[in-house]
């Protein structure tokens, strides 16, 4: 299995992409958002799912993956804000719905749980 994000495709480290994939697909979301989407809550399930993702890619868990993932989320959020500022319809809609503001909450969640997520 592979994840490809053509919207922001660019050369970069593997852990940059894995951090982004984990944010969206583990997902590294607050319990309230997981609940609203019918997903399991709590850190334990996210640890398990993140380990499965890392194992599938043959990557050892380390805090650097989380740090790069956080930076990637930050960069993507800024990219979407920049697009919204130029009038890009989809990003304007995301901003209007508050989706872009959720990125800061998710980054805070990732920072709070980073060490636990990479512990074996």
C-alpha atoms as a printed R data frame, in Angstrom:
    type eleno elety resid chain resno       x      y      z
1   ATOM     1    CA   UNK     A     1   0.000  0.000  0.000
2   ATOM     2    CA   UNK     A     2   1.157  3.533 -0.681
3   ATOM     3    CA   UNK     A     3  -0.209  6.998 -0.036
4   ATOM     4    CA   UNK     A     4   0.286  9.649 -2.681
5   ATOM     5    CA   UNK     A     5  -0.767 13.265 -2.212
6   ATOM     6    CA   UNK     A     6  -0.615 14.904 -5.615
7   ATOM     7    CA   UNK     A     7  -1.894 18.237 -4.305
8   ATOM     8    CA   UNK     A     8   1.367 18.959 -2.542
9   ATOM     9    CA   UNK     A     9   3.745 16.515 -4.236
10  ATOM    10    CA   UNK     A    10   7.378 17.548 -3.897
11  ATOM    11    CA   UNK     A    11  10.709 15.973 -3.030
12  ATOM    12    CA   UNK     A    12  11.244 15.529  0.685
13  ATOM    13    CA   UNK     A    13  12.137 13.092  3.431
14  ATOM    14    CA   UNK     A    14  10.057  9.960  3.873
15  ATOM    15    CA   UNK     A    15   9.272 10.867  7.479
16  ATOM    16    CA   UNK     A    16   7.811 14.203  6.295
17  ATOM    17    CA   UNK     A    17   5.261 12.270  4.249
18  ATOM    18    CA   UNK     A    18   4.668  9.611  6.903
19  ATOM    19    CA   UNK     A    19   3.912 12.283  9.479
20  ATOM    20    CA   UNK     A    20   1.361 13.807  7.127
21  ATOM    21    CA   UNK     A    21  -0.198 10.439  6.277
22  ATOM    22    CA   UNK     A    22  -0.424  9.578  9.974
23  ATOM    23    CA   UNK     A    23  -2.099 12.914 10.741
24  ATOM    24    CA   UNK     A    24  -4.796 12.274  8.163
25  ATOM    25    CA   UNK     A    25  -5.184  8.477  8.286
26  ATOM    26    CA   UNK     A    26  -4.274  7.213 11.772
27  ATOM    27    CA   UNK     A    27  -5.634  9.924 12.414
28  ATOM    28    CA   UNK     A    28  -3.867 12.240 14.841
29  ATOM    29    CA   UNK     A    29  -7.053 14.043 15.794
30  ATOM    30    CA   UNK     A    30  -8.586 15.083 19.095
31  ATOM    31    CA   UNK     A    31 -11.125 12.681 20.579
32  ATOM    32    CA   UNK     A    32 -14.005 15.060 19.838
33  ATOM    33    CA   UNK     A    33 -13.221 15.067 16.127
34  ATOM    34    CA   UNK     A    34 -12.695 11.287 16.053
35  ATOM    35    CA   UNK     A    35 -16.042 10.802 17.784
36  ATOM    36    CA   UNK     A    36 -17.775 13.099 15.291
37  ATOM    37    CA   UNK     A    37 -16.383 10.963 12.441
38  ATOM    38    CA   UNK     A    38 -17.238  7.631 14.090
39  ATOM    39    CA   UNK     A    39 -13.593  6.755 14.746
40  ATOM    40    CA   UNK     A    40 -12.060  5.205 17.868
41  ATOM    41    CA   UNK     A    41 -10.963  7.663 20.541
42  ATOM    42    CA   UNK     A    42  -8.025  7.591 22.920
43  ATOM    43    CA   UNK     A    43  -4.308  7.439 22.348
44  ATOM    44    CA   UNK     A    44  -3.959  3.646 22.615
45  ATOM    45    CA   UNK     A    45  -5.722  2.974 19.294
46  ATOM    46    CA   UNK     A    46  -3.706  5.698 17.579
47  ATOM    47    CA   UNK     A    47  -0.451  4.214 18.899
48  ATOM    48    CA   UNK     A    48  -1.446  0.825 17.462
49  ATOM    49    CA   UNK     A    49  -2.452  2.282 14.096
50  ATOM    50    CA   UNK     A    50   0.675  4.442 13.871
51  ATOM    51    CA   UNK     A    51   2.877  1.430 14.629
52  ATOM    52    CA   UNK     A    52   1.137 -0.527 11.852
53  ATOM    53    CA   UNK     A    53   1.831  2.316  9.430
54  ATOM    54    CA   UNK     A    54   5.494  2.562 10.443
55  ATOM    55    CA   UNK     A    55   5.919 -1.217 10.294
56  ATOM    56    CA   UNK     A    56   4.403 -1.306  6.800
57  ATOM    57    CA   UNK     A    57   7.034  1.169  5.644
58  ATOM    58    CA   UNK     A    58   9.853 -0.510  7.597
59  ATOM    59    CA   UNK     A    59  10.439  2.594  9.717
60  ATOM    60    CA   UNK     A    60  11.480  2.496 13.366
61  ATOM    61    CA   UNK     A    61   9.418  4.772 15.613
62  ATOM    62    CA   UNK     A    62  11.295  7.885 16.660
63  ATOM    63    CA   UNK     A    63  10.391 11.344 17.865
64  ATOM    64    CA   UNK     A    64  11.880 12.894 14.719
65  ATOM    65    CA   UNK     A    65   9.057 11.423 12.648
66  ATOM    66    CA   UNK     A    66   6.551 13.203 14.857
67  ATOM    67    CA   UNK     A    67   8.480 16.474 14.722
68  ATOM    68    CA   UNK     A    68   8.676 16.373 10.934
69  ATOM    69    CA   UNK     A    69   5.024 15.385 10.751
70  ATOM    70    CA   UNK     A    70   4.069 18.381 12.889
71  ATOM    71    CA   UNK     A    71   6.126 20.655 10.671
72  ATOM    72    CA   UNK     A    72   4.496 19.132  7.585
73  ATOM    73    CA   UNK     A    73   1.013 19.747  8.969
74  ATOM    74    CA   UNK     A    74   2.016 23.324  9.808
75  ATOM    75    CA   UNK     A    75   3.348 23.833  6.290
76  ATOM    76    CA   UNK     A    76   0.241 22.344  4.689
77  ATOM    77    CA   UNK     A    77  -2.036 24.521  6.807
78  ATOM    78    CA   UNK     A    78  -0.077 27.613  5.753
79  ATOM    79    CA   UNK     A    79  -0.174 26.525  2.111
80  ATOM    80    CA   UNK     A    80  -3.966 26.219  2.283
81  ATOM    81    CA   UNK     A    81  -4.257 29.628  3.983
82  ATOM    82    CA   UNK     A    82  -2.090 31.150  1.257
83  ATOM    83    CA   UNK     A    83  -4.342 29.616 -1.402
84  ATOM    84    CA   UNK     A    84  -7.420 30.937  0.395
85  ATOM    85    CA   UNK     A    85  -5.859 34.410  0.426
86  ATOM    86    CA   UNK     A    86  -5.515 34.254 -3.370
87  ATOM    87    CA   UNK     A    87  -9.199 33.345 -3.692
88  ATOM    88    CA   UNK     A    88  -8.887 29.609 -4.385
89  ATOM    89    CA   UNK     A    89 -12.501 28.481 -3.976
90  ATOM    90    CA   UNK     A    90 -11.864 25.184 -2.158
91  ATOM    91    CA   UNK     A    91  -9.463 26.674  0.377
92  ATOM    92    CA   UNK     A    92 -11.755 29.684  0.899
93  ATOM    93    CA   UNK     A    93 -14.540 27.214  1.716
94  ATOM    94    CA   UNK     A    94 -12.297 25.246  4.094
95  ATOM    95    CA   UNK     A    95 -11.349 28.457  5.859
96  ATOM    96    CA   UNK     A    96 -15.003 29.557  6.060
97  ATOM    97    CA   UNK     A    97 -15.966 26.217  7.661
98  ATOM    98    CA   UNK     A    98 -13.150 26.490 10.237
99  ATOM    99    CA   UNK     A    99 -11.295 23.465  8.901
100 ATOM   100    CA   UNK     A   100  -8.010 25.352  8.719
101 ATOM   101    CA   UNK     A   101  -8.314 26.403 12.369
102 ATOM   102    CA   UNK     A   102  -8.545 22.746 13.383
103 ATOM   103    CA   UNK     A   103  -4.970 22.246 12.206
104 ATOM   104    CA   UNK     A   104  -3.662 24.160 15.223
105 ATOM   105    CA   UNK     A   105  -5.684 21.944 17.575
106 ATOM   106    CA   UNK     A   106  -4.385 18.814 15.869
107 ATOM   107    CA   UNK     A   107  -0.796 20.066 16.021
108 ATOM   108    CA   UNK     A   108  -1.268 20.656 19.761
109 ATOM   109    CA   UNK     A   109  -2.617 17.092 20.107
110 ATOM   110    CA   UNK     A   110   0.367 15.689 18.194
111 ATOM   111    CA   UNK     A   111   2.831 17.615 20.383
112 ATOM   112    CA   UNK     A   112   1.109 16.469 23.560
113 ATOM   113    CA   UNK     A   113   1.166 12.787 22.569
114 ATOM   114    CA   UNK     A   114   4.320 12.589 20.401
115 ATOM   115    CA   UNK     A   115   6.477 10.651 22.879
116 ATOM   116    CA   UNK     A   116   3.703  8.158 23.593
117 ATOM   117    CA   UNK     A   117   3.024  7.594 19.896
118 ATOM   118    CA   UNK     A   118   6.602  6.503 19.151
119 ATOM   119    CA   UNK     A   119   7.167  4.432 22.297
120 ATOM   120    CA   UNK     A   120   7.275  0.662 21.728
